[in-house]
JSON list of C-alpha atoms in Angstrom, two decimals:
[
{"chain": "A", "resi": 320, "resn": "ILE", "atom": "CA", "xyz": [-56.53, 4.28, 120.49]},
{"chain": "A", "resi": 321, "resn": "THR", "atom": "CA", "xyz": [-59.96, 5.79, 121.15]},
{"chain": "A", "resi": 322, "resn": "SER", "atom": "CA", "xyz": [-59.31, 6.25, 124.87]},
{"chain": "A", "resi": 323, "resn": "GLU", "atom": "CA", "xyz": [-55.91, 7.84, 124.19]},
{"chain": "A", "resi": 324, "resn": "ALA", "atom": "CA", "xyz": [-57.38, 10.14, 121.52]},
{"chain": "A", "resi": 325, "resn": "SER", "atom": "CA", "xyz": [-60.17, 11.13, 123.91]},
{"chain": "A", "resi": 326, "resn": "ALA", "atom": "CA", "xyz": [-57.58, 12.05, 126.53]},
{"chain": "A", "resi": 327, "resn": "ILE", "atom": "CA", "xyz": [-55.44, 14.06, 124.07]},
{"chain": "A", "resi": 328, "resn": "TYR", "atom": "CA", "xyz": [-57.97, 15.84, 121.87]},
{"chain": "A", "resi": 329, "resn": "SER", "atom": "CA", "xyz": [-61.00, 17.98, 122.69]},
{"chain": "A", "resi": 330, "resn": "ASN", "atom": "CA", "xyz": [-63.16, 16.25, 120.05]},
{"chain": "A", "resi": 331, "resn": "GLU", "atom": "CA", "xyz": [-65.42, 13.46, 121.20]},
{"chain": "A", "resi": 332, "resn": "VAL", "atom": "CA", "xyz": [-64.06, 10.17, 119.85]},
{"chain": "A", "resi": 333, "resn": "VAL", "atom": "CA", "xyz": [-66.72, 7.52, 119.27]},
{"chain": "A", "resi": 334, "resn": "LEU", "atom": "CA", "xyz": [-65.94, 3.82, 118.83]},
{"chain": "A", "resi": 335, "resn": "ASP", "atom": "CA", "xyz": [-68.36, 1.62, 116.90]},
{"chain": "A", "resi": 336, "resn": "CYS", "atom": "CA", "xyz": [-66.85, -1.84, 117.12]},
{"chain": "A", "resi": 337, "resn": "PRO", "atom": "CA", "xyz": [-68.27, -5.38, 117.39]},
{"chain": "A", "resi": 338, "resn": "GLU", "atom": "CA", "xyz": [-68.12, -7.05, 120.78]},
{"chain": "A", "resi": 339, "resn": "GLU", "atom": "CA", "xyz": [-66.37, -10.19, 119.51]},
{"chain": "A", "resi": 340, "resn": "PRO", "atom": "CA", "xyz": [-62.59, -10.21, 119.10]},
{"chain": "A", "resi": 341, "resn": "ILE", "atom": "CA", "xyz": [-61.20, -9.59, 115.63]},
{"chain": "A", "resi": 342, "resn": "THR", "atom": "CA", "xyz": [-58.54, -12.15, 114.81]},
{"chain": "A", "resi": 343, "resn": "GLY", "atom": "CA", "xyz": [-56.02, -12.21, 111.99]},
{"chain": "A", "resi": 344, "resn": "VAL", "atom": "CA", "xyz": [-52.33, -11.84, 111.21]},
{"chain": "A", "resi": 345, "resn": "PHE", "atom": "CA", "xyz": [-51.57, -8.15, 111.65]},
{"chain": "A", "resi": 346, "resn": "ASP", "atom": "CA", "xyz": [-48.57, -5.98, 112.41]},
{"chain": "A", "resi": 347, "resn": "VAL", "atom": "CA", "xyz": [-50.23, -4.48, 115.46]},
{"chain": "A", "resi": 348, "resn": "ALA", "atom": "CA", "xyz": [-47.67, -1.69, 115.93]},
{"chain": "A", "resi": 349, "resn": "MET", "atom": "CA", "xyz": [-48.11, -0.49, 112.34]},
{"chain": "A", "resi": 350, "resn": "ILE", "atom": "CA", "xyz": [-51.92, -0.74, 112.42]},
{"chain": "A", "resi": 351, "resn": "ARG", "atom": "CA", "xyz": [-51.86, 1.29, 115.64]},
{"chain": "A", "resi": 352, "resn": "ARG", "atom": "CA", "xyz": [-49.60, 3.92, 114.06]},
{"chain": "A", "resi": 353, "resn": "VAL", "atom": "CA", "xyz": [-51.85, 4.11, 111.00]},
{"chain": "A", "resi": 354, "resn": "LEU", "atom": "CA", "xyz": [-54.97, 4.64, 113.10]},
{"chain": "A", "resi": 355, "resn": "GLU", "atom": "CA", "xyz": [-53.23, 7.25, 115.24]},
{"chain": "A", "resi": 356, "resn": "ASN", "atom": "CA", "xyz": [-52.22, 9.08, 112.05]},
{"chain": "A", "resi": 357, "resn": "ILE", "atom": "CA", "xyz": [-55.72, 9.10, 110.57]},
{"chain": "A", "resi": 358, "resn": "VAL", "atom": "CA", "xyz": [-57.33, 10.15, 113.86]},
{"chain": "A", "resi": 359, "resn": "SER", "atom": "CA", "xyz": [-54.81, 12.97, 114.36]},
{"chain": "A", "resi": 360, "resn": "ASN", "atom": "CA", "xyz": [-55.49, 14.14, 110.79]},
{"chain": "A", "resi": 361, "resn": "ALA", "atom": "CA", "xyz": [-59.24, 14.04, 111.49]},
{"chain": "A", "resi": 362, "resn": "VAL", "atom": "CA", "xyz": [-58.69, 16.30, 114.49]},
{"chain": "A", "resi": 363, "resn": "LYS", "atom": "CA", "xyz": [-56.19, 18.54, 112.69]},
{"chain": "A", "resi": 364, "resn": "TYR", "atom": "CA", "xyz": [-58.25, 19.10, 109.55]},
{"chain": "A", "resi": 365, "resn": "GLY", "atom": "CA", "xyz": [-61.79, 18.46, 110.81]},
{"chain": "A", "resi": 366, "resn": "ASP", "atom": "CA", "xyz": [-64.37, 20.49, 112.66]},
{"chain": "A", "resi": 367, "resn": "ARG", "atom": "CA", "xyz": [-63.17, 21.06, 116.24]},
{"chain": "A", "resi": 368, "resn": "GLY", "atom": "CA", "xyz": [-66.64, 20.71, 117.75]},
{"chain": "A", "resi": 369, "resn": "ALA", "atom": "CA", "xyz": [-67.71, 17.58, 115.87]},
{"chain": "A", "resi": 370, "resn": "PRO", "atom": "CA", "xyz": [-67.09, 13.99, 116.96]},
{"chain": "A", "resi": 371, "resn": "ILE", "atom": "CA", "xyz": [-64.67, 11.64, 115.26]},
{"chain": "A", "resi": 372, "resn": "THR", "atom": "CA", "xyz": [-66.09, 8.18, 114.71]},
{"chain": "A", "resi": 373, "resn": "ILE", "atom": "CA", "xyz": [-63.96, 5.05, 114.42]},
{"chain": "A", "resi": 374, "resn": "LYS", "atom": "CA", "xyz": [-65.92, 2.08, 113.11]},
{"chain": "A", "resi": 375, "resn": "ALA", "atom": "CA", "xyz": [-64.62, -1.47, 112.77]},
{"chain": "A", "resi": 376, "resn": "GLU", "atom": "CA", "xyz": [-66.37, -4.13, 110.70]},
{"chain": "A", "resi": 377, "resn": "ASN", "atom": "CA", "xyz": [-65.34, -7.74, 111.21]},
{"chain": "A", "resi": 378, "resn": "ASN", "atom": "CA", "xyz": [-65.87, -9.59, 107.93]},
{"chain": "A", "resi": 379, "resn": "PRO", "atom": "CA", "xyz": [-64.86, -13.22, 107.23]},
{"chain": "A", "resi": 380, "resn": "GLU", "atom": "CA", "xyz": [-61.88, -12.29, 105.02]},
{"chain": "A", "resi": 381, "resn": "ASN", "atom": "CA", "xyz": [-61.03, -8.74, 106.11]},
{"chain": "A", "resi": 382, "resn": "VAL", "atom": "CA", "xyz": [-61.43, -5.99, 108.63]},
{"chain": "A", "resi": 383, "resn": "VAL", "atom": "CA", "xyz": [-62.77, -2.61, 107.54]},
{"chain": "A", "resi": 384, "resn": "ILE", "atom": "CA", "xyz": [-61.84, 0.33, 109.78]},
{"chain": "A", "resi": 385, "resn": "SER", "atom": "CA", "xyz": [-63.44, 3.67, 108.94]},
{"chain": "A", "resi": 386, "resn": "ILE", "atom": "CA", "xyz": [-62.52, 7.01, 110.50]},
{"chain": "A", "resi": 387, "resn": "HIS", "atom": "CA", "xyz": [-65.09, 9.76, 109.94]},
{"chain": "A", "resi": 388, "resn": "ASN", "atom": "CA", "xyz": [-64.92, 13.47, 110.70]},
{"chain": "A", "resi": 389, "resn": "GLU", "atom": "CA", "xyz": [-66.96, 16.54, 109.82]},
{"chain": "A", "resi": 390, "resn": "GLY", "atom": "CA", "xyz": [-65.52, 19.78, 108.50]},
{"chain": "A", "resi": 391, "resn": "ASN", "atom": "CA", "xyz": [-64.26, 21.25, 105.27]},
{"chain": "A", "resi": 392, "resn": "PRO", "atom": "CA", "xyz": [-63.99, 18.45, 102.72]},
{"chain": "A", "resi": 393, "resn": "ILE", "atom": "CA", "xyz": [-60.76, 17.59, 100.98]},
{"chain": "A", "resi": 394, "resn": "PRO", "atom": "CA", "xyz": [-61.05, 19.16, 97.52]},
{"chain": "A", "resi": 395, "resn": "GLU", "atom": "CA", "xyz": [-61.68, 16.55, 94.85]},
{"chain": "A", "resi": 396, "resn": "HIS", "atom": "CA", "xyz": [-58.58, 17.54, 92.85]},
{"chain": "A", "resi": 397, "resn": "LYS", "atom": "CA", "xyz": [-56.40, 16.87, 95.94]},
{"chain": "A", "resi": 398, "resn": "GLN", "atom": "CA", "xyz": [-57.93, 13.55, 96.98]},
{"chain": "A", "resi": 399, "resn": "LYS", "atom": "CA", "xyz": [-55.46, 11.41, 95.02]},
{"chain": "A", "resi": 400, "resn": "GLU", "atom": "CA", "xyz": [-52.52, 13.76, 95.58]},
{"chain": "A", "resi": 401, "resn": "ILE", "atom": "CA", "xyz": [-52.55, 13.46, 99.37]},
{"chain": "A", "resi": 402, "resn": "PHE", "atom": "CA", "xyz": [-51.39, 9.83, 99.17]},
{"chain": "A", "resi": 403, "resn": "LYS", "atom": "CA", "xyz": [-48.25, 10.68, 97.21]},
{"chain": "A", "resi": 404, "resn": "PHE", "atom": "CA", "xyz": [-44.97, 10.52, 99.11]},
{"chain": "A", "resi": 405, "resn": "LEU", "atom": "CA", "xyz": [-43.66, 13.95, 100.10]},
{"chain": "A", "resi": 406, "resn": "ASN", "atom": "CA", "xyz": [-46.67, 15.71, 98.61]},
{"chain": "A", "resi": 407, "resn": "THR", "atom": "CA", "xyz": [-46.53, 18.53, 101.12]},
{"chain": "A", "resi": 408, "resn": "SER", "atom": "CA", "xyz": [-49.12, 21.11, 102.03]},
{"chain": "A", "resi": 409, "resn": "ASN", "atom": "CA", "xyz": [-47.76, 24.61, 102.31]},
{"chain": "A", "resi": 410, "resn": "GLY", "atom": "CA", "xyz": [-50.47, 25.88, 104.63]},
{"chain": "A", "resi": 411, "resn": "THR", "atom": "CA", "xyz": [-52.63, 27.64, 102.07]},
{"chain": "A", "resi": 412, "resn": "GLY", "atom": "CA", "xyz": [-55.92, 26.00, 103.19]},
{"chain": "A", "resi": 413, "resn": "PRO", "atom": "CA", "xyz": [-58.51, 27.53, 105.54]},
{"chain": "A", "resi": 414, "resn": "LYS", "atom": "CA", "xyz": [-56.61, 26.47, 108.68]},
{"chain": "A", "resi": 415, "resn": "LYS", "atom": "CA", "xyz": [-53.15, 27.31, 107.24]},
{"chain": "A", "resi": 416, "resn": "LEU", "atom": "CA", "xyz": [-51.87, 23.84, 108.21]},
{"chain": "A", "resi": 417, "resn": "LYS", "atom": "CA", "xyz": [-48.65, 22.44, 106.80]},
{"chain": "A", "resi": 418, "resn": "SER", "atom": "CA", "xyz": [-48.04, 18.79, 106.00]},
{"chain": "A", "resi": 419, "resn": "TRP", "atom": "CA", "xyz": [-44.87, 16.72, 105.50]},
{"chain": "A", "resi": 420, "resn": "GLY", "atom": "CA", "xyz": [-46.57, 14.42, 102.99]},
{"chain": "A", "resi": 421, "resn": "MET", "atom": "CA", "xyz": [-45.57, 11.16, 104.65]},
{"chain": "A", "resi": 422, "resn": "GLY", "atom": "CA", "xyz": [-48.41, 10.08, 106.94]},
{"chain": "A", "resi": 423, "resn": "LEU", "atom": "CA", "xyz": [-51.04, 9.03, 104.41]},
{"chain": "A", "resi": 424, "resn": "THR", "atom": "CA", "xyz": [-48.36, 7.45, 102.22]},
{"chain": "A", "resi": 425, "resn": "LEU", "atom": "CA", "xyz": [-47.48, 5.25, 105.20]},
{"chain": "A", "resi": 426, "resn": "VAL", "atom": "CA", "xyz": [-51.16, 4.49, 105.84]},
{"chain": "A", "resi": 427, "resn": "LYS", "atom": "CA", "xyz": [-51.62, 3.36, 102.24]},
{"chain": "A", "resi": 428, "resn": "ALA", "atom": "CA", "xyz": [-48.41, 1.27, 102.31]},
{"chain": "A", "resi": 429, "resn": "VAL", "atom": "CA", "xyz": [-49.42, -0.49, 105.54]},
{"chain": "A", "resi": 430, "resn": "ALA", "atom": "CA", "xyz": [-52.87, -1.29, 104.10]},
{"chain": "A", "resi": 431, "resn": "GLU", "atom": "CA", "xyz": [-51.25, -2.78, 101.00]},
{"chain": "A", "resi": 432, "resn": "ALA", "atom": "CA", "xyz": [-48.70, -4.73, 103.07]},
{"chain": "A", "resi": 433, "resn": "HIS", "atom": "CA", "xyz": [-51.69, -6.34, 104.81]},
{"chain": "A", "resi": 434, "resn": "GLY", "atom": "CA", "xyz": [-53.24, -7.36, 101.48]},
{"chain": "A", "resi": 435, "resn": "GLY", "atom": "CA", "xyz": [-55.68, -4.46, 101.58]},
{"chain": "A", "resi": 436, "resn": "TYR", "atom": "CA", "xyz": [-56.23, -0.90, 100.48]},
{"chain": "A", "resi": 437, "resn": "LEU", "atom": "CA", "xyz": [-57.21, 2.57, 101.62]},
{"chain": "A", "resi": 438, "resn": "THR", "atom": "CA", "xyz": [-60.10, 4.65, 100.29]},
{"chain": "A", "resi": 439, "resn": "LEU", "atom": "CA", "xyz": [-61.18, 8.22, 100.82]},
{"chain": "A", "resi": 440, "resn": "GLN", "atom": "CA", "xyz": [-64.59, 9.82, 100.50]},
{"chain": "A", "resi": 441, "resn": "SER", "atom": "CA", "xyz": [-64.85, 13.52, 101.29]},
{"chain": "A", "resi": 442, "resn": "ASN", "atom": "CA", "xyz": [-67.66, 15.93, 100.57]},
{"chain": "A", "resi": 443, "resn": "LYS", "atom": "CA", "xyz": [-69.60, 18.68, 102.31]},
{"chain": "A", "resi": 444, "resn": "GLU", "atom": "CA", "xyz": [-72.74, 16.56, 102.81]},
{"chain": "A", "resi": 445, "resn": "THR", "atom": "CA", "xyz": [-71.25, 13.51, 104.54]},
{"chain": "A", "resi": 446, "resn": "GLY", "atom": "CA", "xyz": [-67.86, 14.69, 105.80]},
{"chain": "A", "resi": 447, "resn": "THR", "atom": "CA", "xyz": [-64.58, 12.85, 105.34]},
{"chain": "A", "resi": 448, "resn": "VAL", "atom": "CA", "xyz": [-64.16, 9.09, 105.68]},
{"chain": "A", "resi": 449, "resn": "PHE", "atom": "CA", "xyz": [-60.89, 7.21, 105.38]},
{"chain": "A", "resi": 450, "resn": "LYS", "atom": "CA", "xyz": [-61.60, 3.50, 105.04]},
{"chain": "A", "resi": 451, "resn": "LEU", "atom": "CA", "xyz": [-58.78, 1.06, 105.76]},
{"chain": "A", "resi": 452, "resn": "VAL", "atom": "CA", "xyz": [-59.45, -2.47, 104.48]},
{"chain": "A", "resi": 453, "resn": "ILE", "atom": "CA", "xyz": [-56.99, -5.10, 105.65]},
{"chain": "A", "resi": 454, "resn": "ALA", "atom": "CA", "xyz": [-57.03, -8.80, 104.87]},
{"chain": "A", "resi": 455, "resn": "LYS", "atom": "CA", "xyz": [-57.08, -10.97, 107.97]},
{"chain": "A", "resi": 456, "resn": "PHE", "atom": "CA", "xyz": [-54.82, -13.72, 106.69]},
{"chain": "A", "resi": 457, "resn": "ALA", "atom": "CA", "xyz": [-52.78, -12.24, 103.82]},
{"chain": "A", "resi": 458, "resn": "ASN", "atom": "CA", "xyz": [-49.61, -12.66, 105.88]},
{"chain": "A", "resi": 459, "resn": "LYS", "atom": "CA", "xyz": [-48.25, -15.65, 107.75]},
{"chain": "A", "resi": 460, "resn": "PRO", "atom": "CA", "xyz": [-47.53, -15.52, 111.48]},
{"chain": "A", "resi": 461, "resn": "GLY", "atom": "CA", "xyz": [-43.90, -15.09, 112.46]},
{"chain": "A", "resi": 462, "resn": "LYS", "atom": "CA", "xyz": [-41.12, -12.59, 112.10]},
{"chain": "A", "resi": 463, "resn": "VAL", "atom": "CA", "xyz": [-41.05, -12.25, 108.32]},
{"chain": "A", "resi": 464, "resn": "LYS", "atom": "CA", "xyz": [-41.41, -8.60, 107.38]},
{"chain": "A", "resi": 465, "resn": "THR", "atom": "CA", "xyz": [-43.06, -7.21, 104.29]},
{"chain": "A", "resi": 466, "resn": "SER", "atom": "CA", "xyz": [-41.05, -4.71, 102.31]},
{"chain": "A", "resi": 467, "resn": "VAL", "atom": "CA", "xyz": [-42.67, -1.36, 101.61]},
{"chain": "A", "resi": 468, "resn": "ILE", "atom": "CA", "xyz": [-41.90, 0.50, 98.39]},
{"chain": "A", "resi": 469, "resn": "PHE", "atom": "CA", "xyz": [-42.99, 4.11, 98.02]},
{"chain": "A", "resi": 470, "resn": "ASP", "atom": "CA", "xyz": [-44.09, 4.92, 94.50]},
{"chain": "A", "resi": 471, "resn": "TYR", "atom": "CA", "xyz": [-43.62, 8.62, 93.80]},
{"chain": "A", "resi": 472, "resn": "ASP", "atom": "CA", "xyz": [-45.97, 8.54, 90.81]},
{"chain": "A", "resi": 473, "resn": "SER", "atom": "CA", "xyz": [-49.10, 6.82, 92.13]}
]
């Protein structure tokens, strides 16, 4: 993901990841899609000249993946709203960017389907960090799929 993002975007993309393999039961395609979504948002809404850092922490029970970017912070009153399904942006922000309101809803749903969660910290001093925490063994290996339910209210 980092090499592809480096080839696509002008921002430097930095990977901070342990050398040892991270093992668990994951839907690799969905985790990849989630990371691509967060990285593309970091480029889209972040500072064009600043690096984007992807950090992976390999803990005994879970994996923590953080994506950090600099730039205008997400206003505090919008930080919970951006995870709501079809909560669109009409392009009124500084960059006049529009949003469909589906990407971060998917990110949150995938985190929860992996027995984890998604957090957001965004302020002017430290930038924006999306932290994806996924349990390594919440799911069993095989072809059983987890259902995803979008909650319009939370």
